[in-house]
Backbone as a ProteinNet text record, in pm:
[ID]
protein_1_A
[PRIMARY]
MLGCNNPRTKLNTLCLNHGGIDNMPTRETDSAYQTPLWRTMRMAQLSKQPLCAGCLSRNIVNSAKHVDHLFAWKHIGGHAFARNIMQSLCPSCHSAKSGLEKQGVYRHYTQDGVKDYSKHDYAYLMAKYNAQT
[TERTIARY]
-1129.9	-1227.4	-1288.9	-1361.2	-1401.9	-1376.1	-1312.4	-1323.2	-1239.2	-1159.2	-1057.2	-927.4	-836.2	-740.5	-602.9	-625.4	-538.4	-426	-295.7	-195	-273.9	-253.6	-275.7	-186	-191.4	-99.1	-13.4	87.7	153.1	106.7	13.6	-28.8	-156.6	-238.8	-393.7	-406	-522.6	-569.6	-637.5	-618.7	-699.6	-596	-658.1	-590.9	-581.4	-486.4	-501.6	-665.1	-683.7	-818.2	-975.2	-917	-1065.6	-1017.8	-907.5	-889.3	-742.5	-694.7	-564.7	-482.2	-394.4	-288.6	-146.5	-87.9	79	165.5	284.7	390.9	499.9	547	656.7	794.7	904.4	969.8	1056.1	1096.5	1144.5	1300.3	1357.3	1490.8	1493.1	1371.6	1339.7	1287	1205.5	1160.2	1255.3	1325.6	1368.5	1475.8	1549.1	1632	1559.5	1451.4	1410.1	1388.2	1394.2	1392.3	1531.2	1626.6	1770.7	1826.2	1724.4	1766	1738.4	1813.5	1794.4	1625.9	1579.3	1411.2	1346.2	1357.5	1277.2	1340.7	1459.7	1486.4	1429.6	1426.1	1384.7	1211.4	1166.8	1001	995.1	1049.3	1006.8	1035.8	1159.3	1181.6	1075.9	1030.6	925	782	737.4	641.5	636.6	701.4	756.8	746.9	834.4	794.5	673.3	602.4	454.4	347.2	385.4	283.3	364.7	416.1	493.7	426.4	336.5	224.5	162.7	141.1	92.9	-68.1	-91.4	-252.5	-343.3	-315.6	-384.6	-427.4	-333.2	-345.2	-459.5	-413.3	-512.4	-637.6	-664.5	-805.5	-883.8	-796.3	-847.4	-869.6	-800.3	-787.9	-677.5	-587	-440.5	-344.7	-234.6	-140.1	8.8	49.7	191	260.1	396.2	497.8	480.1	493.7	509.5	656.6	671.3	801.6	826.2	711.2	698.5	648.1	685.9	605.1	531.7	416.8	351.9	294.1	288.8	224.6	76.7	-37.8	-164.2	-159.2	-151.4	-164.3	-25	-29.5	111.1	149.3	263.7	302.5	357.3	371	433	311.4	199	56.3	47.5	70.6	-6	135.1	233.6	334.6	438.8	548.2	658.3	641.8	561	527.2	462.3	418.2	329.3	402.3	551.9	622.7	616.2	651.7	657.4	539.2	428	294.1	162.4	185.7	119	74.5	-22.7	-40.7	25.4	75.4	188.2	101.5	134.4	64.2	173.7	172.2	277	211.2	292.7	239.2	304.6	272.4	361	404.1	480.4	501.6	387.8	298.4	165.6	76.1	59.7	-50.6	2.6	127.7	196.1	161.1	207.5	215.9	37.6	-66.9	-180.1	-242.6	-200.6	-239	-136.4	-38	34	-40.9	-103.7	-163.4	-312.5	-352.4	-492.2	-441.7	-327.9	-308.6	-312.7	-259.9	-281.2	-400.7	-480.6	-643.1	-709.3	-601.1	-659.1	-696.4	-666.8	-758.7	-641.9	-687.3	-572.7	-633.7	-583.7	-639.1	-599.3	-687.9	-614	-676.3	-598.3	-645	-645.7	-762.9	-788.2	-846.7	-842	-907.1	-1073.3	-1137.2	-1285.4	-1292.6	-1190.2	-1212.1	-1113.5	-1149.5	-1076.7	-1173.4	-1074.7	-1148.7	-1074.4	-1139.7	-1066.2	-1119.7	-969.8	-998.6	-935.8	-967.7	-918.3	-793.5	-716.2	-635	-735.5	-842.9	-910.3	-923.8	-910	-948.6	-851.5	-713.4	-590.3	-617.9	-631.3	-638	-725.3	-856.5	-953.2	-887.5	-841.5	-788.7	-639.8	-593.3	-478.2	-511.2	-611.3	-662.6	-711.8	-807.6	-875.3	-754.9	-633.6	-550.9	-455.9	-412	-347.5	-395.3	-552.5	-642	-619.1	-625.7	-658	-492	-389.2	-251.8	-190.7
-1782	-1826.5	-1915	-1927.3	-2017	-2152.7	-2222	-2365.5	-2402	-2317.7	-2349.7	-2357.8	-2465.2	-2512.4	-2480.8	-2417.8	-2388.7	-2287.9	-2271.7	-2169.9	-2005.6	-1949.1	-1804.6	-1741.8	-1621.6	-1534.1	-1443.9	-1387.5	-1287	-1152.3	-1128.2	-979.9	-969.7	-1084.6	-1074.6	-1199.4	-1233.9	-1357.1	-1442.4	-1410.4	-1525.3	-1621	-1722.5	-1786.4	-1765.9	-1804.8	-1757.2	-1802.4	-1904.5	-1940.5	-1846.9	-1780.7	-1696	-1568.4	-1513.4	-1358.1	-1333.8	-1408.4	-1381.4	-1294.4	-1213.2	-1157.6	-1203.5	-1235.8	-1286.6	-1170.2	-1181.2	-1072	-1161.5	-1135.7	-1198.1	-1216.2	-1268.3	-1265.9	-1120.1	-1054.5	-922.3	-916.5	-1005.4	-993.1	-988.9	-1039.6	-1037.4	-925.3	-815.2	-752.8	-602.2	-598.1	-479.6	-433	-534.3	-486.1	-416.2	-438.5	-371.3	-223.6	-144.4	-50.9	55.2	-66.6	17	-1.3	-11	-1.7	115.4	123	226.3	248.6	131.9	140.8	216.4	166.8	222.9	407.1	418.8	555.2	656.5	593.9	648.8	661.3	559.8	566.5	688.4	670.4	746.9	879.4	927	1052.3	1113.2	1046.2	1077.6	1078.3	1047.8	1048.9	1151.9	1196.8	1317.7	1438.4	1410.9	1535.8	1568.5	1460.5	1417.2	1516.3	1487.3	1514.9	1526.2	1638.7	1670.1	1719.8	1693.5	1735	1608.7	1585.5	1453.5	1450.3	1335.5	1326.9	1301	1244.8	1233.6	1354.2	1452.3	1589.3	1640.8	1633	1720.2	1667.8	1541.2	1494.6	1574.9	1619	1687.3	1869.6	1886.8	2038	2097.7	2040.5	2058.8	2035.8	2136.9	2145.2	2095.5	1977.6	1921.9	1853.9	1883	1792	1665.4	1593.3	1453.9	1410.7	1305.7	1255.2	1109.4	1040.4	882.4	875.8	782.7	724.4	576	603.9	450.2	387.7	240.4	190.2	161.7	186.8	189.3	37.8	-56.4	-207.9	-241	-285.5	-310.8	-435.8	-417	-506.9	-641.2	-649.2	-752.6	-855.3	-804.4	-886.9	-945.6	-867.4	-892	-987.3	-952.2	-1030.4	-941.2	-974.4	-911.1	-834.5	-865.8	-798.2	-674.6	-660.3	-542.1	-428.6	-458.2	-328.6	-250.6	-284.2	-151.6	-132	-256.5	-233.5	-202.5	-85.6	-39.1	98.1	167	305.8	353.8	452.3	502.5	633.1	682.5	823.5	867.3	995.4	1060.4	1098.8	1040.4	1102.5	1149	1218.5	1244.7	1133	1162.8	1019.6	983.9	1102.7	1069	990.4	1012.3	970	831.5	822.1	691.4	582.1	634	540.1	502.7	579	537.3	449.5	471.9	371.5	238.6	258	106.1	33.3	103.9	27.5	-35.6	36.7	-18.9	-128.3	-124.9	-249.3	-381	-380.2	-503.6	-547.8	-442	-522.4	-543.6	-544.5	-577.8	-456.6	-323.4	-216.1	-137.1	-116.5	-15.6	91.5	194.5	338.6	406.2	457.5	568.2	680	792.2	923.2	995	1041.3	1092.4	1229.8	1281	1413.5	1404.9	1274.3	1279.9	1233.2	1231.9	1203.2	1040.7	982.7	873.1	747.5	638.3	516.9	407.6	310.2	219.4	77.2	-8.5	-135.1	-247.1	-364.5	-498.1	-547.7	-630.7	-679.7	-758	-777.7	-837.8	-754	-602.9	-510.1	-472.3	-543.3	-477.6	-535.1	-633	-666.4	-554.5	-532.1	-444.6	-298	-267.4	-112.5	-72.9	-185.1	-208.4	-174.7	-269.3	-259.6	-123	-85.7	62.9	171.3	174.4	266.9	272.4	150.8	138	188.3	159.1	216.9	366.7	425.1	551.8	632.9	576.2	621.4	580.8
1236.6	1247.9	1383.7	1424.9	1551.1	1498.9	1574.8	1519	1447.9	1374	1240.1	1326.1	1298.5	1348.3	1245	1145.9	1042.3	1128.6	1089.5	1166.5	1141.8	1255.5	1214.4	1147.6	1071.9	997.9	1096.1	1058.5	1118	1164.2	1074.9	1080.4	1109.1	1147.4	1227.1	1281.1	1349.7	1406.6	1342.4	1178.4	1105.1	1038.5	968.3	884.1	751.8	653.3	511.8	461.5	490.8	439.7	489.5	582.5	659.9	653.2	583.2	569.2	628.3	661.2	711.9	609.2	667.7	584.3	626.5	553.6	564.7	478.7	537.9	446.8	379.1	295.9	257.1	332.3	336.5	479.1	409.9	557.5	543.5	476.5	462.9	421.3	286.2	241.2	77.6	35.5	126.5	91.5	91.4	219.8	250.8	161.3	65.9	0	-130.5	-164.8	-264	-272.2	-129	-127.4	-143	-155.5	-183.3	-328.8	-424.6	-566.3	-624.2	-745.3	-850	-899.1	-895.9	-933.4	-839.6	-706.9	-596.7	-630.1	-592.5	-605.9	-699.4	-839.6	-935.5	-941.1	-850.9	-857.2	-725.4	-648	-528.9	-569.1	-666	-698	-777.5	-863.3	-986.2	-915.2	-808.8	-721.4	-621.2	-587.2	-491.1	-591.5	-694	-801.5	-872.6	-866.8	-948.3	-833.4	-696.1	-606.7	-470.1	-445.8	-337.5	-220.2	-232.1	-111.9	-46.8	87.1	114	98.5	28.4	-13.9	103.9	202.8	310.4	373.7	401.4	474.8	353.2	232.4	140.4	118.2	174.5	161.9	284.4	385	497.3	487.1	379.4	313.3	412.4	456.4	491.3	414.2	415.8	320.7	394.5	349.8	453.9	315.6	349.4	267.6	279.2	164	186	192	264.7	292.3	249.3	253.7	216.8	56.1	36.1	-114	-111.6	-84.9	-6.7	-168.4	-147.3	-264.7	-193.2	-253.3	-237.8	-175	-259.7	-214.5	-170.6	-11.6	21	-28.2	-128.5	-252.1	-150.4	-29.3	68.3	73.3	82.3	102.3	-41.5	-152.1	-300.9	-367.2	-375.2	-435	-495.1	-521	-569.6	-677	-757	-879.8	-852.4	-743.1	-707.9	-639.9	-653.2	-619.3	-711.3	-821.9	-951.1	-1003.5	-990.9	-1053.7	-952.5	-900.8	-808.1	-827.2	-742.9	-729.5	-632.5	-660	-565.8	-508.7	-404.9	-338.4	-237.2	-247	-129.4	-5.9	86.9	227.2	328.8	430.6	534	646.2	736.7	798.2	889.4	947.4	1008.4	914.5	807.6	733.5	711.2	676.8	627.6	758.4	855.5	968.7	982.2	970.5	1004.7	915.2	766.5	677	666.3	769	742.7	876	953.1	1070.5	1009.5	893.6	871.3	753.7	705.1	631.1	704.2	848.1	917.6	946.6	926	929.9	766.3	672.2	539	473.4	503.3	447.6	391.8	247.1	184.7	145.5	231.1	208.1	70.3	-6.2	-108.8	-80.6	-87.9	-67.4	-204.8	-252.5	-404.4	-398.4	-501.6	-503.2	-463.4	-469.8	-450	-303.1	-222.8	-100.8	-56.7	45.1	124.7	61.5	3.1	-54.2	-0.5	73.6	127.6	33.3	-0.4	-61.2	-4.9	-34.8	-0.7	-98.2	-55.5	-177	-283.8	-270.4	-355.4	-457	-442.9	-530.7	-616	-594.2	-642.5	-816.2	-865.3	-1020.1	-1075.5	-1041	-1088.4	-1085	-976.9	-985.6	-1075.9	-1082.5	-1155	-1292.4	-1327.6	-1502.5	-1502.8	-1405.1	-1426.5	-1425.7	-1353.3	-1353.9	-1489.8	-1534.6	-1646.1	-1795.2	-1773.4	-1875.4	-1900.8	-1736.2	-1762	-1807.4	-1767.6	-1801.1	-1932.5
[MASK]
+++++++++++++++++++++++++++++++++++++++++++++++++++++++++++++++++++++++++++++++++++++++++++++++++++++++++++++++++++++++++++++++++++++

């Protein structure tokens, strides 16, 4: 914000007090994708939803290659790695969604269309999602 002297975050030009987004250290997070837990989660998601949710929202049929955490767990905290809403995406949709995350936008592709959230929506949506499952 104008006049704020706090240090800026890594992912945008704001400080943490004014809406900035920071990542957990890369070394801590990259290893999570090499675990049996992630391999199981990924396989289950792609089995459940083999088509790209982003493309389907535009009436395009395309195979998914990526499993995406709706809320970037690096922004939320380590607990959000396994406690998250997953969606299957093609490389193009995954890349576009990752770009939005740098602006604090978490895009969810649903049967009802595209919905954008902020990290402040995480707790509410997880409670709602867990009540449905």
